[in-house]
Coordinates of C-alpha atoms in Angstrom, one line a residue:
Chain X
M1 CA 93.5 51.3 136.4
D2 CA 91.9 50.2 133.2
G3 CA 94.7 49.8 130.7
R4 CA 92.5 51.3 128.0
I5 CA 92.4 54.6 129.9
E6 CA 96.2 54.7 130.1
E7 CA 96.3 53.9 126.4
A8 CA 93.7 56.6 125.6
R9 CA 95.8 59.1 127.5
R10 CA 98.7 58.3 125.2
G11 CA 96.3 59.1 122.2
N12 CA 95.5 55.5 121.3
R13 CA 92.4 55.9 119.2
D14 CA 91.4 52.2 119.5
A15 CA 91.4 52.5 123.2
L16 CA 89.4 55.7 123.0
G17 CA 86.9 54.0 120.7
S18 CA 86.6 51.0 123.0
L19 CA 85.8 53.4 125.9
V20 CA 83.2 55.2 123.9
R21 CA 81.6 51.9 122.8
E22 CA 81.5 50.7 126.4
H23 CA 80.0 53.8 128.0
Y24 CA 78.0 55.4 125.3
A25 CA 74.7 53.8 126.2
R26 CA 74.9 54.7 129.8
V27 CA 75.8 58.3 129.0
Y28 CA 73.1 58.6 126.3
R29 CA 70.4 57.4 128.7
F30 CA 71.6 59.6 131.4
C31 CA 71.3 62.6 129.0
A32 CA 68.0 61.5 127.6
R33 CA 66.4 61.3 131.0
R34 CA 67.5 64.9 131.7
I35 CA 67.1 66.8 128.5
G36 CA 65.0 64.4 126.3
D37 CA 65.9 62.3 123.3
D38 CA 66.2 65.1 120.9
L39 CA 69.2 66.7 122.6
A40 CA 70.6 63.6 124.2
E41 CA 72.6 62.6 121.1
D42 CA 74.4 65.9 120.9
A43 CA 75.1 66.0 124.7
A44 CA 76.4 62.4 124.6
Q45 CA 78.7 63.2 121.7
E46 CA 80.0 66.3 123.3
T47 CA 80.6 64.3 126.4
F48 CA 82.9 61.9 124.6
V49 CA 84.7 64.7 122.7
T50 CA 85.4 66.4 126.1
M51 CA 86.5 63.0 127.4
Q52 CA 89.0 62.7 124.6
R53 CA 90.3 66.2 125.3
S54 CA 90.4 65.9 129.1
I55 CA 91.3 62.3 129.7
K56 CA 94.8 63.3 130.8
R57 CA 93.3 65.3 133.6
Y58 CA 91.3 62.3 134.9
Q59 CA 92.6 61.8 138.4
E60 CA 90.9 58.6 139.4
R61 CA 89.2 60.1 142.4
S62 CA 86.0 58.5 141.2
S63 CA 85.2 55.7 138.8
F64 CA 85.7 56.5 135.1
E65 CA 82.0 56.2 134.6
T66 CA 81.2 58.7 137.3
W67 CA 83.7 61.1 135.8
L68 CA 82.0 60.7 132.4
L69 CA 78.6 61.2 133.9
G70 CA 79.9 64.4 135.5
I71 CA 80.9 65.7 132.1
A72 CA 77.5 64.6 130.7
H73 CA 75.8 66.4 133.6
N74 CA 77.5 69.7 132.8
H75 CA 76.8 69.3 129.1
C76 CA 73.1 68.7 129.8
R77 CA 73.0 71.6 132.1
N78 CA 74.6 73.9 129.5
L79 CA 72.3 72.6 126.8
S80 CA 69.3 73.2 129.0
R81 CA 70.3 76.8 129.6
K82 CA 71.1 77.3 125.9
K83 CA 67.8 75.9 124.8
R84 CA 65.9 77.4 127.7
L85 CA 64.6 74.0 128.8
Q86 CA 63.0 73.3 132.1
P87 CA 65.7 71.7 134.2
L88 CA 65.2 67.9 134.6
S89 CA 61.9 68.0 132.8
L90 CA 61.5 64.3 133.0
A91 CA 60.6 64.3 129.3
A92 CA 61.4 60.6 129.0
W93 CA 59.2 59.6 131.9
E94 CA 56.0 57.7 131.6
G95 CA 52.7 59.4 132.2
E96 CA 51.4 63.0 132.3
C97 CA 51.0 65.2 135.3
P98 CA 47.3 65.0 136.3
Q99 CA 45.1 68.1 136.6
E100 CA 43.8 66.9 140.0
P101 CA 46.0 65.2 142.6
T102 CA 45.1 61.5 142.9
R103 CA 44.7 59.6 146.2
Q104 CA 46.1 56.4 144.6
F105 CA 49.3 55.4 146.4
I106 CA 52.3 56.2 144.2
D107 CA 50.4 56.7 141.0
R108 CA 52.8 57.2 138.1
E109 CA 51.4 60.5 137.1
A110 CA 51.3 61.7 140.6
L111 CA 54.8 60.5 141.1
K112 CA 56.0 62.5 138.1
C113 CA 54.1 65.5 139.3
A114 CA 55.6 65.3 142.7
L115 CA 59.0 65.0 141.3
L116 CA 58.5 68.0 139.1
K117 CA 57.4 70.0 142.1
L118 CA 60.6 69.3 143.9
S119 CA 63.4 71.9 143.8
E120 CA 66.0 71.3 141.1
E121 CA 68.6 70.3 143.7
H122 CA 66.3 67.7 145.2
R123 CA 65.1 66.4 141.9
E124 CA 68.7 66.1 140.8
V125 CA 69.8 63.9 143.6
V126 CA 66.7 61.8 143.5
L127 CA 67.3 61.1 139.8
L128 CA 71.0 60.4 140.2
H129 CA 70.4 58.0 143.0
E130 CA 67.2 56.3 142.2
V131 CA 67.3 56.2 138.4
E132 CA 71.0 56.2 137.6
G133 CA 71.8 54.1 140.6
L134 CA 74.7 56.2 141.8
R135 CA 76.1 56.0 145.3
Y136 CA 76.1 59.1 147.5
A137 CA 79.9 59.6 147.1
E138 CA 79.5 59.4 143.3
I139 CA 76.7 61.9 143.3
G140 CA 78.8 64.2 145.4
E141 CA 81.6 63.9 142.8
I142 CA 79.3 64.8 139.9
L143 CA 77.6 67.7 141.6
G144 CA 80.7 68.9 143.4
V145 CA 79.1 68.7 146.9
P146 CA 80.0 66.7 150.0
E147 CA 78.5 63.3 150.5
G148 CA 76.6 64.5 153.6
T149 CA 74.9 67.2 151.5
V150 CA 73.7 64.5 149.1
K151 CA 72.4 62.4 152.0
S152 CA 70.6 65.4 153.5
R153 CA 69.1 66.5 150.1
L154 CA 67.8 63.0 149.5
H155 CA 66.2 62.8 152.9
H156 CA 64.4 66.1 152.4
A157 CA 63.5 65.3 148.9
F158 CA 61.7 62.1 150.0
Q159 CA 60.1 64.0 152.9
N160 CA 58.7 66.5 150.4
M161 CA 57.6 63.8 148.0
R162 CA 55.8 62.0 150.8
R163 CA 54.0 65.2 151.7
L164 CA 53.2 66.0 148.1
L165 CA 51.8 62.5 147.4
S166 CA 49.7 62.5 150.5
E167 CA 48.0 65.8 149.7
Chain Q
M22 CA 73.2 59.1 166.3
N23 CA 75.7 59.8 163.6
D24 CA 77.7 62.7 162.4
D25 CA 77.4 63.6 158.7
N26 CA 79.9 65.5 156.7
S27 CA 78.4 68.9 157.4
G28 CA 78.7 68.3 161.1
H29 CA 75.0 68.0 161.9
R30 CA 73.8 65.3 164.1
M31 CA 71.0 63.6 162.3
S32 CA 68.1 61.8 163.9
I33 CA 67.1 58.3 163.1
G34 CA 64.4 59.6 160.8
E35 CA 66.9 61.6 158.8
D36 CA 69.1 58.5 158.5
L37 CA 66.1 56.4 157.3
K38 CA 66.7 57.1 153.6
A39 CA 70.4 56.3 154.0
Y40 CA 69.6 53.1 155.7
I41 CA 67.3 52.0 152.8
D42 CA 70.1 52.9 150.4
D43 CA 72.7 51.0 152.5
E44 CA 74.8 54.1 152.9
L45 CA 75.2 53.9 156.7
S46 CA 78.1 52.4 158.7
P47 CA 77.2 48.9 160.1
E48 CA 77.0 50.3 163.6
R49 CA 74.6 53.0 162.6
A50 CA 72.6 50.6 160.4
T51 CA 72.1 48.4 163.5
E52 CA 70.8 51.4 165.5
V53 CA 68.4 52.4 162.8
S54 CA 67.2 48.9 162.3
A55 CA 66.5 48.5 166.0
A56 CA 64.6 51.8 166.0
I57 CA 62.4 50.7 163.1
D58 CA 61.5 47.5 164.9
Q59 CA 60.6 49.4 168.0
D60 CA 58.7 52.4 166.5
P61 CA 55.6 51.7 164.3
A62 CA 55.5 55.2 162.9
L63 CA 59.1 55.0 161.9
R64 CA 58.4 51.6 160.3
E65 CA 55.6 53.1 158.3
E66 CA 57.8 55.8 157.0
Y67 CA 60.5 53.3 156.2
L68 CA 58.1 51.2 154.2
F69 CA 56.7 54.3 152.3
M70 CA 60.2 55.4 151.4
K71 CA 61.2 52.0 150.2
N72 CA 58.1 51.7 148.0
L73 CA 58.6 55.2 146.7
S74 CA 62.2 54.5 145.8
G75 CA 61.1 51.3 144.0
E76 CA 58.4 53.2 142.2
I77 CA 60.8 55.9 141.0
K78 CA 63.2 53.3 139.7
S79 CA 60.4 51.5 137.7
A80 CA 58.8 54.7 136.4
A81 CA 62.0 55.8 134.6
T82 CA 62.0 54.6 131.1
E83 CA 65.0 53.2 129.2
P84 CA 65.5 55.6 126.2
Q85 CA 66.5 53.9 123.0
V86 CA 70.2 54.6 122.4
K87 CA 71.2 56.3 119.1
G88 CA 74.2 58.2 117.7
L89 CA 77.0 55.8 118.8
D90 CA 78.5 55.9 115.2
K91 CA 78.6 59.7 115.2
A92 CA 80.3 59.8 118.6
M93 CA 82.8 57.2 117.3
D94 CA 83.5 59.3 114.2
R95 CA 84.0 62.5 116.2
V96 CA 86.4 60.8 118.7
A97 CA 88.3 59.1 115.8
K98 CA 88.8 62.4 113.9
P99 CA 92.4 63.4 114.3
K100 CA 92.8 66.7 116.0
F101 CA 95.7 69.1 115.6
N102 CA 97.5 69.4 118.9
L103 CA 101.0 70.5 119.7
G104 CA 100.9 68.6 123.0
L105 CA 101.9 71.8 124.9
P106 CA 100.5 72.4 128.4
R107 CA 97.7 74.9 128.5
W108 CA 99.8 77.4 130.4
A109 CA 102.5 77.3 127.7
T110 CA 100.0 77.7 124.9
Y111 CA 98.5 80.8 126.7
S112 CA 101.9 82.2 127.5
V113 CA 103.0 81.9 123.9
A114 CA 99.8 83.4 122.6
G115 CA 100.1 86.3 125.1
L116 CA 103.7 86.9 124.2
A117 CA 102.9 87.0 120.5
A118 CA 100.0 89.4 121.2
V119 CA 102.2 91.7 123.1
M120 CA 104.9 91.6 120.4
L121 CA 102.3 92.3 117.7
I122 CA 100.9 95.2 119.7
G123 CA 104.5 96.5 120.1
F124 CA 105.2 96.1 116.5
I125 CA 102.1 97.8 115.4
G126 CA 102.7 100.5 117.9
N127 CA 106.1 101.1 116.5
L128 CA 105.1 101.5 112.9
G129 CA 106.4 104.8 111.8
G130 CA 108.0 105.3 115.1
P131 CA 111.6 105.2 116.3
L132 CA 111.8 101.5 115.5
S133 CA 110.3 101.5 112.1
L134 CA 111.3 99.0 109.5
D135 CA 113.9 101.1 107.9
K136 CA 115.4 102.0 111.2
R137 CA 115.6 98.3 112.0
F138 CA 117.4 97.6 108.8
R139 CA 119.8 100.4 109.5
V140 CA 120.5 99.0 112.9
I141 CA 121.0 95.5 111.7
E142 CA 123.1 96.5 108.7
G143 CA 125.2 98.9 110.8
V144 CA 124.7 101.8 108.5
S145 CA 123.1 104.0 111.1
S146 CA 124.4 107.5 110.6
G147 CA 124.0 108.7 114.2
D148 CA 120.3 109.6 114.2
S149 CA 119.7 107.0 116.8
E150 CA 116.5 108.6 117.9
G151 CA 115.0 108.0 114.5
V152 CA 114.5 111.7 113.7
V153 CA 116.1 112.5 110.5
A154 CA 116.5 116.2 110.7
A155 CA 117.3 118.6 108.0
Q156 CA 121.0 118.4 108.7
D157 CA 121.0 114.8 107.2
V158 CA 120.4 116.2 103.8
A159 CA 123.4 118.4 103.9
K160 CA 125.6 116.1 106.0
P161 CA 128.5 114.7 104.0
A162 CA 127.9 111.1 103.2
R163 CA 129.5 108.8 105.7
P164 CA 132.6 107.5 104.1
P165 CA 132.4 103.7 104.5
Y166 CA 136.1 103.2 103.7
S167 CA 139.3 104.1 105.4
A168 CA 140.8 105.8 102.4
V169 CA 138.6 108.8 103.0
E170 CA 138.9 110.6 106.2
K171 CA 135.8 110.1 108.3
S172 CA 133.6 113.2 108.4
K173 CA 133.5 114.8 111.8
S174 CA 130.7 117.1 111.1
T175 CA 128.3 117.7 113.9
P176 CA 124.6 118.2 113.3
E177 CA 125.1 122.0 113.8
E178 CA 127.9 122.1 111.3
S179 CA 126.0 120.0 108.9
F180 CA 123.1 122.5 109.0
S181 CA 125.4 125.4 108.3
D182 CA 124.8 127.5 105.2
K183 CA 128.0 126.3 103.8
N184 CA 126.7 122.8 103.5
L185 CA 123.5 124.0 102.1
E186 CA 125.2 126.0 99.4
L187 CA 123.7 125.0 96.1
S188 CA 125.8 124.9 93.0
T189 CA 124.4 126.3 89.8
G190 CA 127.6 126.1 87.8
A191 CA 128.6 123.0 85.9
G192 CA 131.1 121.1 88.0
E193 CA 133.7 118.9 86.6
S194 CA 132.0 116.2 84.7
P195 CA 133.9 113.2 83.4
S196 CA 131.2 112.7 80.9
S197 CA 131.5 116.2 79.4
G198 CA 133.2 114.7 76.4
G199 CA 130.2 112.4 75.7
G200 CA 129.9 108.7 76.0
V201 CA 130.0 106.6 79.1
P202 CA 133.0 107.2 81.4
D203 CA 134.9 104.2 82.7
Y204 CA 135.6 105.0 86.3
A205 CA 137.3 101.7 87.1
N206 CA 140.0 102.1 84.5
N207 CA 140.4 105.8 84.5
P208 CA 143.4 106.8 86.7
K209 CA 141.9 110.2 87.0
F210 CA 139.3 108.7 89.4
Q211 CA 141.6 106.3 91.3
R212 CA 141.8 108.6 94.3
S213 CA 139.4 110.8 96.2
F214 CA 139.2 114.3 95.0
K215 CA 137.6 115.9 98.0
S216 CA 137.6 115.3 101.7
E217 CA 134.0 116.3 102.0
G218 CA 132.1 113.8 99.8
G219 CA 129.3 115.2 97.8
Q220 CA 130.0 119.0 98.0
S221 CA 130.7 120.9 94.9
D222 CA 133.4 123.5 94.7
A223 CA 131.6 125.4 92.0
P224 CA 130.4 128.8 92.8
G225 CA 126.7 129.2 93.3
L226 CA 123.8 130.9 94.9
R227 CA 123.6 130.8 98.6
Y228 CA 120.6 129.4 100.3
D229 CA 121.0 131.9 103.2
N230 CA 119.8 134.7 100.9
L231 CA 116.3 133.4 101.2
P232 CA 114.0 135.0 103.8
E233 CA 113.7 133.1 107.1
K234 CA 110.1 132.4 106.6
E235 CA 110.8 130.7 103.3
R236 CA 113.7 128.7 104.7
S237 CA 111.4 127.4 107.5
R238 CA 109.1 125.9 104.9
S239 CA 111.7 123.5 103.9
S240 CA 110.1 120.1 104.4
Q241 CA 112.0 117.1 105.6
E242 CA 111.0 113.6 105.1
H243 CA 111.6 111.0 107.7
Y244 CA 112.5 107.5 106.9
L245 CA 109.4 105.5 106.1
G246 CA 109.1 101.8 106.0
G247 CA 109.1 100.2 102.6
Q248 CA 109.3 101.5 99.1
A249 CA 105.6 101.9 98.9
R250 CA 105.5 104.3 101.8
R251 CA 108.5 106.1 100.5
Q252 CA 106.7 106.5 97.2
K253 CA 103.6 107.7 99.0
A254 CA 105.5 110.2 101.0
V255 CA 107.1 111.5 97.8
Q256 CA 103.9 111.7 96.0
P257 CA 102.7 115.1 97.1
Q258 CA 106.0 116.6 95.8
T259 CA 105.5 115.2 92.4
S260 CA 102.4 117.2 91.6
P261 CA 102.8 120.7 92.8
S262 CA 100.6 123.3 91.2
R263 CA 101.9 124.6 87.9
D264 CA 103.1 128.0 89.3
R265 CA 104.8 126.6 92.4
K266 CA 108.5 126.7 92.4
V267 CA 110.2 124.2 94.7
I268 CA 113.9 123.6 95.2
R269 CA 114.4 119.9 95.6
T270 CA 117.4 118.0 97.0
A271 CA 118.1 114.4 97.6
N272 CA 120.8 112.7 99.6
M273 CA 120.9 109.0 99.0
G274 CA 123.1 106.0 99.9
I275 CA 122.9 103.0 97.7
K276 CA 124.5 99.5 98.0
V277 CA 125.2 98.0 94.6
Q278 CA 127.0 95.0 93.3
N279 CA 129.3 97.0 91.0
V280 CA 130.0 100.6 92.0
A281 CA 131.7 101.6 88.7
K282 CA 128.9 100.2 86.6
A283 CA 126.2 101.8 88.7
M284 CA 127.8 105.2 88.4
S285 CA 128.2 104.8 84.7
D286 CA 124.5 103.8 84.4
A287 CA 123.5 106.7 86.5
E288 CA 125.4 109.1 84.3
V289 CA 123.6 107.8 81.2
Q290 CA 120.2 108.2 82.9
I291 CA 121.2 111.7 84.1
E292 CA 122.0 112.8 80.6
A293 CA 118.9 111.1 79.2
M294 CA 116.8 113.2 81.6
G295 CA 118.4 116.4 80.6
G296 CA 120.6 116.7 83.7
Y297 CA 124.3 117.0 84.2
V298 CA 126.9 115.7 86.6
E299 CA 128.5 118.3 88.8
N300 CA 131.3 116.1 90.1
T301 CA 132.1 112.5 90.8
D302 CA 134.3 110.7 93.3
F303 CA 135.3 107.1 92.7
N304 CA 137.7 105.0 94.9
Q305 CA 138.9 101.6 94.1
A306 CA 140.3 99.7 97.0
D307 CA 141.2 96.1 97.7
D308 CA 138.3 95.6 100.0
G309 CA 135.7 97.2 97.7
S310 CA 135.0 100.3 95.9
V311 CA 132.9 103.4 96.8
G312 CA 131.8 106.4 94.8
T313 CA 130.0 109.7 95.2
M314 CA 128.1 111.6 92.6
N315 CA 126.7 115.1 92.7
F316 CA 124.4 115.9 89.9
Q317 CA 121.3 117.8 88.8
V318 CA 118.3 116.8 86.8
P319 CA 115.3 118.9 85.7
E320 CA 112.8 119.2 88.6
K321 CA 110.1 117.3 86.6
N322 CA 112.4 114.3 86.5
F323 CA 113.1 114.2 90.3
V324 CA 110.9 111.3 91.2
A325 CA 111.8 109.3 88.1
M326 CA 115.5 109.7 89.0
V327 CA 114.9 108.6 92.6
E328 CA 113.1 105.5 91.3
N329 CA 115.8 104.7 88.8
L330 CA 118.5 105.0 91.4
G331 CA 116.5 102.7 93.7
K332 CA 116.6 100.0 90.9
A333 CA 120.3 100.1 90.8
G334 CA 120.6 98.5 94.3
T335 CA 119.5 98.7 97.8
I336 CA 118.8 102.1 99.2
V337 CA 120.2 102.5 102.6
R338 CA 119.8 106.2 103.0
N339 CA 117.2 108.3 101.3
N340 CA 116.8 111.9 102.5
K341 CA 114.9 114.4 100.5
T342 CA 114.0 118.1 101.0
G343 CA 111.8 120.4 99.2
T344 CA 111.9 124.2 99.7
D345 CA 109.1 126.3 98.3
V346 CA 110.4 129.5 96.8
T347 CA 107.1 130.6 95.1
G348 CA 106.6 133.3 97.7
E349 CA 110.1 134.7 97.3
I350 CA 109.7 134.9 93.5
A351 CA 106.3 136.5 93.8
Y352 CA 107.7 139.1 96.3
T353 CA 110.6 139.9 94.0
D354 CA 108.2 140.2 91.0
G355 CA 106.0 142.6 92.9
R356 CA 109.0 144.6 94.0
V357 CA 110.2 144.9 90.3
I358 CA 106.7 146.1 89.2
S359 CA 106.7 148.7 92.0
L360 CA 110.2 149.9 91.0
A361 CA 109.1 150.1 87.3
E362 CA 106.2 152.4 88.4
E363 CA 108.7 154.4 90.4
E364 CA 111.0 154.6 87.3
L365 CA 108.1 155.9 85.2
N366 CA 107.2 158.5 87.7
L367 CA 110.8 159.6 87.9
I368 CA 111.0 160.0 84.1
K369 CA 107.8 162.1 84.1
E370 CA 109.2 164.2 86.9
L371 CA 112.5 164.6 85.0
T372 CA 110.7 165.9 81.9
R373 CA 108.8 168.4 84.0
T374 CA 111.7 169.7 86.0
K375 CA 113.8 172.6 84.6
N376 CA 116.1 173.1 87.5
S377 CA 119.4 171.5 86.8
S378 CA 120.2 170.5 90.4
D379 CA 116.8 168.8 90.7
R380 CA 117.3 167.1 87.4
L381 CA 120.6 165.7 88.6
E382 CA 119.0 164.4 91.8
I383 CA 116.2 162.7 89.8
R384 CA 118.7 161.2 87.5
S385 CA 120.6 159.8 90.4
R386 CA 117.4 158.3 91.9
L387 CA 116.4 156.9 88.5
S388 CA 119.8 155.2 88.3
N389 CA 119.4 153.6 91.7
V390 CA 116.0 152.3 90.9
R391 CA 117.1 150.8 87.6
Q392 CA 120.1 149.2 89.3
E393 CA 117.9 147.7 92.0
M394 CA 115.4 146.5 89.3
R395 CA 118.2 144.8 87.4
G396 CA 119.5 143.1 90.6
L397 CA 116.1 141.8 91.5
K398 CA 115.4 140.5 88.0
E399 CA 118.7 138.6 88.1
Q400 CA 118.0 137.3 91.5
N401 CA 114.5 136.1 90.4
K402 CA 116.0 134.4 87.4
A403 CA 118.6 132.7 89.5
T404 CA 116.0 131.4 91.9
K405 CA 113.8 130.1 89.1
D406 CA 116.8 128.4 87.6
L407 CA 117.5 126.9 91.0
A408 CA 114.0 125.5 91.3
A409 CA 114.1 124.2 87.7
M410 CA 116.8 121.7 88.6
S411 CA 116.9 119.1 91.4
R412 CA 120.2 118.4 93.1
F413 CA 121.3 114.9 94.1
V414 CA 124.1 113.7 96.3
V415 CA 124.4 109.9 95.9
N416 CA 126.9 107.6 97.6
F417 CA 127.4 104.3 96.0
E418 CA 128.8 101.5 98.1
K419 CA 129.6 97.9 97.3
S420 CA 126.9 95.7 98.8
G421 CA 128.1 93.3 101.6
Q422 CA 131.1 95.5 102.0
L423 CA 132.4 95.6 105.6
D424 CA 134.1 98.4 107.4
P425 CA 137.7 97.5 106.9
A426 CA 138.5 98.6 110.4
K427 CA 136.1 96.0 111.6
A428 CA 136.3 93.4 108.9
D429 CA 138.6 91.1 110.7
D430 CA 136.8 91.4 114.0
W431 CA 134.0 89.0 113.0
F432 CA 133.2 88.0 116.6
S433 CA 132.6 91.5 118.0
Q434 CA 130.7 92.4 114.8
T435 CA 128.5 89.4 115.1
T436 CA 127.9 89.9 118.8
A437 CA 127.2 93.6 118.2
G438 CA 124.7 92.6 115.5
A439 CA 123.1 90.1 117.7
G440 CA 122.9 92.7 120.5
D441 CA 121.2 95.1 118.1
V442 CA 118.6 92.5 117.1
L443 CA 118.1 91.5 120.8
G444 CA 117.7 95.2 121.7
F445 CA 115.3 95.7 118.9
F446 CA 113.1 92.8 120.0
G447 CA 113.5 93.9 123.6
R448 CA 112.3 97.4 122.7
I449 CA 109.4 96.0 120.7
F450 CA 108.4 93.9 123.7
G451 CA 108.7 96.8 126.0
V452 CA 106.6 99.0 123.8
G453 CA 104.1 96.2 123.5
L454 CA 103.9 95.9 127.2
I455 CA 103.4 99.7 127.6
Y456 CA 100.7 99.7 124.9
T457 CA 99.1 96.6 126.5
A458 CA 99.0 98.3 129.9
F459 CA 97.7 101.6 128.6
L460 CA 95.0 99.9 126.5
S461 CA 93.9 97.5 129.2
P462 CA 90.7 99.4 129.8
I463 CA 89.7 98.3 126.3
W464 CA 90.9 94.8 126.1
L465 CA 90.7 93.7 129.7
P466 CA 86.9 93.7 129.9
I467 CA 86.7 91.9 126.6
V468 CA 89.1 89.2 127.8
G469 CA 87.3 89.0 131.1
I470 CA 83.9 88.4 129.4
I471 CA 85.4 85.8 127.1
W472 CA 87.1 84.1 130.1
W473 CA 83.8 84.2 132.0
L474 CA 81.8 82.8 129.1
K475 CA 84.4 80.1 128.6
R476 CA 84.4 79.1 132.2
R477 CA 80.6 79.1 132.3
S478 CA 80.5 76.7 129.4
K479 CA 83.4 74.6 130.7
T480 CA 82.1 71.1 130.8
T481 CA 85.0 69.2 132.1
V482 CA 85.0 67.7 135.6

């Protein structure tokens, strides 16, 4: 295990600071892609405050970063509910959803539109895997679902996107 | 074919995405790869998914990171934490809440503050249920020293008319010659004069002459917690209407540093207030001194006298009664007026009557009426005099003085005291639990909602 995590568990603030410095950018981007830049800062800060409070309960079933992203995921979800945001609104994505569907293969706008038309569960796994680069097992840890469910959701999400993009 | 975690057998097509993502076992990946090579439709789907995956990755922007300094500040900020496990924190909080509920529930009840002090200080006078009934007023003060034989009076005996006999005559007063008496050096007061502390031998009016309905109006104060509450409880008695006549009595126990000085000071105050001492009883012993004073002060100075006595030391017993005799006086006055009218009629009748035998009979009746009138007037005067003065029975005891019988047995005394304290907290806890259980329809939904909201917003993994 990372020695800093052990030190942070003992309350060493230098170790905590080092962990924040190392993982902040990743957590911030994760949040920004989900709830937008405006709220990402708050969500990221809350994530590290929660990390500080709960680090003694980190059981190493997943990587430390996955654990952190799980916390960030919950904070983002709570903030979305509180601010009544559309879940996973893709605010930080390029392009706008077109009025008319385009025939162009994987056009950016069409892609964003297709993603937004996916169910929240499907969009969630697509973003976690394709954008955040997480493995199925890590996504399962964050979402609290079995790995097979992640695999199944991803398959169906891509099937749906293929259908939506070919319409 | 491959089994996924949910137990479903997935087709090659369903494994295509996992194959692209390199999430399949080597054996399954080989199978899928072979299928792609053999099936053009599957190959087309594979290429589409791979391109789509790449497009999604490239479409996602990289937001500009900000707020690292604030996050560092928040994490670096020291946070008060006892380091207790969560269950311990919740348990302590719950216990404290139950104790608080029990304590609040007990206010004014059988375990009120004064009762607690009485238990701890071992000065409980037997009213263990916390109900200080009328008998406590008349009950002879508990002699805290072995020199005086311990009173054996039962509550019934204490409530007897004998003990409620109120003296109107001036008892033996050591201060009758003026000046401040020196009890400590006066051999006259070196022994106990009476076996029943606080009762005067002087003749006086009997309380049992009062009508039953008037006696039942006698109010009795319970012990109340704190001087402020005591004052508050006394307050209504301090301002009766001008015509109201109330017979007041007080039975107090006071712990003082110097018993002789406290008694001397009390006498000065009594005389200054226009009262007088009926009798005193002072005992000097090796293990401390005790004293009893019976005295009267004008009714208007009743509250002031109680306050002054409270300043002399720590009040350990404070029983007061007030008996309203206004009705009795009014009734007697009315009876006198009616008798006066009857007297007038008899006189008129006497002047009109010529027959000597009739005149004799009228004279006899007139004599009886006049006699009854005189008796009633005297009785009324005596009742008014009684209400004009308030009676006090005060026991002075040296503070910190131990019961000589138990003084040497420090161990059993300590364990008994500790047991009392433990019992007190046990009862508080018990009462708290009962209150908590009975009030659960109120607090349980609130706690449930808070718990649910907290759980909903819980963000830890």
